[in-house]
Short mmCIF file of C-alpha atoms in Angstrom, two decimals:
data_model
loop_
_atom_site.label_atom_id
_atom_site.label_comp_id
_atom_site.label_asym_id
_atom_site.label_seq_id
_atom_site.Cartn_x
_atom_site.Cartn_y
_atom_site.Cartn_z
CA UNK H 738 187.76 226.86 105.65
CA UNK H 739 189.02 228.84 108.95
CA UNK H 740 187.26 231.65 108.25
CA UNK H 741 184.15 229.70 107.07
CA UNK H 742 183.82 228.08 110.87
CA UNK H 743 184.81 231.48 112.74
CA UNK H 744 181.81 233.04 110.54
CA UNK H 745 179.40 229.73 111.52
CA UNK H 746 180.77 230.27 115.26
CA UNK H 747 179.55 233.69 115.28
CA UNK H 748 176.66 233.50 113.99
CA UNK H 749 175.80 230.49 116.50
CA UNK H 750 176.90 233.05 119.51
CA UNK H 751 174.72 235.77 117.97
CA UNK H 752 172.16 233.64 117.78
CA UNK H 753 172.24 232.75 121.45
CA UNK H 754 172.50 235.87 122.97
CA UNK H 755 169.34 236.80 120.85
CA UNK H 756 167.17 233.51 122.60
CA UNK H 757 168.51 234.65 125.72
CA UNK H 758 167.61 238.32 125.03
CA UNK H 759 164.07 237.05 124.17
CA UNK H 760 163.59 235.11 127.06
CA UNK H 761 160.82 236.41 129.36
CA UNK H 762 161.95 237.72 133.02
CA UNK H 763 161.05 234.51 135.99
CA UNK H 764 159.76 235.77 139.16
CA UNK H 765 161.24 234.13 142.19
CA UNK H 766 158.63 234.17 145.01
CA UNK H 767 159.75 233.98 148.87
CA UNK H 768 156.80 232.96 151.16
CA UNK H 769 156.72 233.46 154.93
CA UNK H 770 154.39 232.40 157.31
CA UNK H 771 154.63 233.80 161.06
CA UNK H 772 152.52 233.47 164.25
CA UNK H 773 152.23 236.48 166.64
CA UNK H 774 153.66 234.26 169.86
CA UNK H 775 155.01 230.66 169.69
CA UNK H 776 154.34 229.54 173.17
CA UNK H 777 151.72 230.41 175.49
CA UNK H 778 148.67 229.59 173.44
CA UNK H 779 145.02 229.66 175.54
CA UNK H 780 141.93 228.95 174.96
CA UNK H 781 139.57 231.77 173.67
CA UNK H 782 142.87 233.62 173.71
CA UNK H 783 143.73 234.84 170.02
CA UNK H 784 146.44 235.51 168.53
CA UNK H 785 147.55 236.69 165.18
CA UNK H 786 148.72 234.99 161.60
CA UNK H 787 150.53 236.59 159.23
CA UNK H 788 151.76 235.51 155.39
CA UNK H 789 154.50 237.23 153.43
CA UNK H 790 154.97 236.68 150.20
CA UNK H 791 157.82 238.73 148.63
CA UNK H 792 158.63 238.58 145.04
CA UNK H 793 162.34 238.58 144.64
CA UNK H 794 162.32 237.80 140.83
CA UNK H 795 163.21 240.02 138.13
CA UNK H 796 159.84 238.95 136.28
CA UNK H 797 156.35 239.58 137.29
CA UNK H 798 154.51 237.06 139.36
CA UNK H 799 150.11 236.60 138.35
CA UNK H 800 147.29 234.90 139.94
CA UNK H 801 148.37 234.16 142.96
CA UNK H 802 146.36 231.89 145.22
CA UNK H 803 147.29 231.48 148.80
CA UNK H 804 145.32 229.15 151.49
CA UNK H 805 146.56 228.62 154.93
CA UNK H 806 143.60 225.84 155.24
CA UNK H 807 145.59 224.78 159.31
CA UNK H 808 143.29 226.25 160.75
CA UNK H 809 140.10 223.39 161.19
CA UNK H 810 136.86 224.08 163.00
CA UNK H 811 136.77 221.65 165.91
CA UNK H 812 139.74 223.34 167.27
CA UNK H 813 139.90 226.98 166.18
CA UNK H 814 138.06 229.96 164.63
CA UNK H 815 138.97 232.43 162.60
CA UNK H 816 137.66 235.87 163.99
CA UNK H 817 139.15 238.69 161.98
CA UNK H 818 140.27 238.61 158.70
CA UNK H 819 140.63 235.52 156.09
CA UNK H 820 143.08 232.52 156.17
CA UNK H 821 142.50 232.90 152.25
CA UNK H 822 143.82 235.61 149.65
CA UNK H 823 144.10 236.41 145.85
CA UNK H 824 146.13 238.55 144.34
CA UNK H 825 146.36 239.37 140.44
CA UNK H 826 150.05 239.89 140.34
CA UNK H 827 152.94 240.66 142.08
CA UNK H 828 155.83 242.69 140.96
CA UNK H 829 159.41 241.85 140.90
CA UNK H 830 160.70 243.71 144.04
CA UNK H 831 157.32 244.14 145.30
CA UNK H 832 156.10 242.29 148.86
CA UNK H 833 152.76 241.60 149.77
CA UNK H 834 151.50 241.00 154.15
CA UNK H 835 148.00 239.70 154.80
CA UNK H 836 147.17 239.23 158.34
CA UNK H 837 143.71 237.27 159.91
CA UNK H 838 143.75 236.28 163.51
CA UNK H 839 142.75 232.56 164.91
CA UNK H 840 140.95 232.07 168.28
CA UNK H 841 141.53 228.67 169.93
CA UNK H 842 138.54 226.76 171.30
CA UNK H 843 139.55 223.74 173.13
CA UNK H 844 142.67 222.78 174.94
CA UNK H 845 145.28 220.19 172.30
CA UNK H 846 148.32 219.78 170.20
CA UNK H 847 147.82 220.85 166.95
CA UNK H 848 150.55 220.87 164.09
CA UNK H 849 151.29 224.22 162.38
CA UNK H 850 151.54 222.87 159.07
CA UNK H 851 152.88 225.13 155.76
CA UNK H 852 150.55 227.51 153.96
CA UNK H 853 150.72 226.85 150.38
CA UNK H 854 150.76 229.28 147.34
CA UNK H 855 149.99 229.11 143.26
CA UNK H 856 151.11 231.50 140.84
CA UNK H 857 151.96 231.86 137.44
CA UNK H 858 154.94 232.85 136.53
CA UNK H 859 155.29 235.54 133.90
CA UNK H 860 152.36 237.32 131.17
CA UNK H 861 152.77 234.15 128.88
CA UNK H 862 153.45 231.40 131.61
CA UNK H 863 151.66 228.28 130.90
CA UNK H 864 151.95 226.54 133.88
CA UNK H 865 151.37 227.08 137.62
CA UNK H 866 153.75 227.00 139.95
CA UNK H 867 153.28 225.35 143.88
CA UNK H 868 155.24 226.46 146.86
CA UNK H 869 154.53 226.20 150.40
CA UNK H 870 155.89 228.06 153.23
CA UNK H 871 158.53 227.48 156.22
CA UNK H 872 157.96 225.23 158.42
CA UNK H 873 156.82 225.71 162.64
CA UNK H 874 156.60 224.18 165.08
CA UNK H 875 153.78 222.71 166.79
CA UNK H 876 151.58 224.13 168.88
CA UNK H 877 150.39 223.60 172.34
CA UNK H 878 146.55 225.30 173.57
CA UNK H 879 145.86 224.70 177.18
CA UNK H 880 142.76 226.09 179.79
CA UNK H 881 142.24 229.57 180.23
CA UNK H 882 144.06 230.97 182.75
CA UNK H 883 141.91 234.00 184.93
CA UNK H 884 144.78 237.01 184.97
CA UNK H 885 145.11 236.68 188.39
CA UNK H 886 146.48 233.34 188.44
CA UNK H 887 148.34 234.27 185.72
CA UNK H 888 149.63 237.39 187.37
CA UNK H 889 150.59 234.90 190.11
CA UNK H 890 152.53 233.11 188.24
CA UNK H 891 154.33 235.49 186.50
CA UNK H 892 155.45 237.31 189.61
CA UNK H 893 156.46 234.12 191.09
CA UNK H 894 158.58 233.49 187.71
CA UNK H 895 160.30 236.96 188.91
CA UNK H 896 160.82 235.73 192.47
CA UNK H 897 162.04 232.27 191.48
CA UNK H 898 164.84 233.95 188.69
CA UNK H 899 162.36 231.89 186.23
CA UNK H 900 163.01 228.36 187.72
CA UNK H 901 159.11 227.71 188.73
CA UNK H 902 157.36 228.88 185.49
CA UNK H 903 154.17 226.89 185.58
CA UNK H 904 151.13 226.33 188.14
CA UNK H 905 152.37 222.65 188.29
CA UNK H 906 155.84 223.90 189.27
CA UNK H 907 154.10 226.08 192.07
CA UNK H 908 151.77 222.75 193.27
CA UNK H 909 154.83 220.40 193.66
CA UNK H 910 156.70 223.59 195.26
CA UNK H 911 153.79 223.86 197.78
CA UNK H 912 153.74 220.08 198.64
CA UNK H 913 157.47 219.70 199.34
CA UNK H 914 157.00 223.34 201.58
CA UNK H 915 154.00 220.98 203.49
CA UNK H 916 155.89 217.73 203.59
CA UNK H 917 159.08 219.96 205.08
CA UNK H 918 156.49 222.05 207.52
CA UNK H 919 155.21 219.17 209.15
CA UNK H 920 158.28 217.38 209.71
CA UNK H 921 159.60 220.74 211.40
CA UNK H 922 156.41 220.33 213.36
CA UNK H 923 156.88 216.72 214.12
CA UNK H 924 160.86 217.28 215.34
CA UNK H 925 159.35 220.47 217.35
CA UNK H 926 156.53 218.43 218.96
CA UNK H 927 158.61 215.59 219.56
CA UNK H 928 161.51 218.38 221.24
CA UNK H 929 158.63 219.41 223.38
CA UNK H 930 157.39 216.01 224.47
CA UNK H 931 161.04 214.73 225.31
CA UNK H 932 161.44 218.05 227.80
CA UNK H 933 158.04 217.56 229.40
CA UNK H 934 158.86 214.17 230.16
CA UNK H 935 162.74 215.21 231.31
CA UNK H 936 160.80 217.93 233.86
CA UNK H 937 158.29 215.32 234.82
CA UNK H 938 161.08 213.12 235.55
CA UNK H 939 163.24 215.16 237.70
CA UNK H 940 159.79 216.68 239.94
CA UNK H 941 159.29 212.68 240.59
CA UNK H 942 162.96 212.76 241.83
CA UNK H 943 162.53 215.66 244.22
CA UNK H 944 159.35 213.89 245.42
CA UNK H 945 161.22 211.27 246.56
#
């Protein structure tokens, strides 16, 4: 009977190894989305988008559909390249970087929401799998800045050791400088006044 259940044992471990043996590779897909500068964002000043998608499987990834569909018309355009791609497969170990770049067109605060991908995993998968990328954060446009207001402020960033950074900064800066400026003024005048008087004074002594 002992050797009857070893032998049934066996044959249940042999079988196993077998189904896993059989079993098709998975692919494992990483996906990355990046933006070329997270602060700093102008209008009609572009900047650059770029997806990763790296396939860090040991199976073969097909059909993959990617759509980074943040990117809506009464706030941006798209001026080189597509916020869409296809690919027919991706190999395990293989990575794949598609790049388009965005234009802003009006100053607001937009959320950088996730791209999302499709794929199916495997020569026989049935089903399609959904992932979506990291996460950023959002994103503030403001006016266009000429380059020599901007060179402005930048060199008054250096001056400052970075504590005025913005034109804002340099406007409440320049009304504290006028509000101190005329009350130097004012004690000056007032110095003056008192020593006119004090000479005035004494001349109406020696008159007398």
């Amino acid at each position: 009977l002992l050797k009857c259940l070893t032998h049934a044992m066996l044959a249940v471990l042999l079988f196993a190894a077998a189904a896993d043996d059989a079993e098709e590779p998975r692919a494992s897909l990483l996906f990355y989305k990046k933006l070329s500068q997270t602060h700093g964002h102008a209008v009609n000043k572009p900047f650059n988008v770029t997806l990763t998608v790296y396939n860090k499987g040991v199976g073969n990834a097909y059909s993959l559909i990617v759509a980074d569909d943040n990117w809506k018309t009464d706030k941006f355009r798209i001026i080189g390249g597509g916020n869409n791609f296809t690919l027919d497969f991706l190999n395990a170990g293989d990575t794949y970087e598609h790049e388009f770049v965005v234009k802003p067109i009006r100053k607001a605060w937009h959320r950088v929401r996730p791209a999302k991908m499709f794929y199916v995993d495997g020569d026989a998968g049935e089903s399609t799998v959904s992932h979506l990328s990291n996460s950023l954060p959002d994103m503030r446009v403001i006016e266009k800045q000429d380059s020599l207001e901007e060179a402005a402020i930048m060199a008054g960033r250096v001056l400052t050791l970075n504590t005025i950074k913005t034109k804002q900064g340099w406007m409440a800066f320049a009304a504290l400088a006028l509000l101190a400026i005329c009350a130097q003024l004012y004690f000056i005048g007032s110095a003056v006044l008192h020593k006119r008087r004090h000479l005035r004074a004494l001349e109406d002594v020696k008159k007398l």
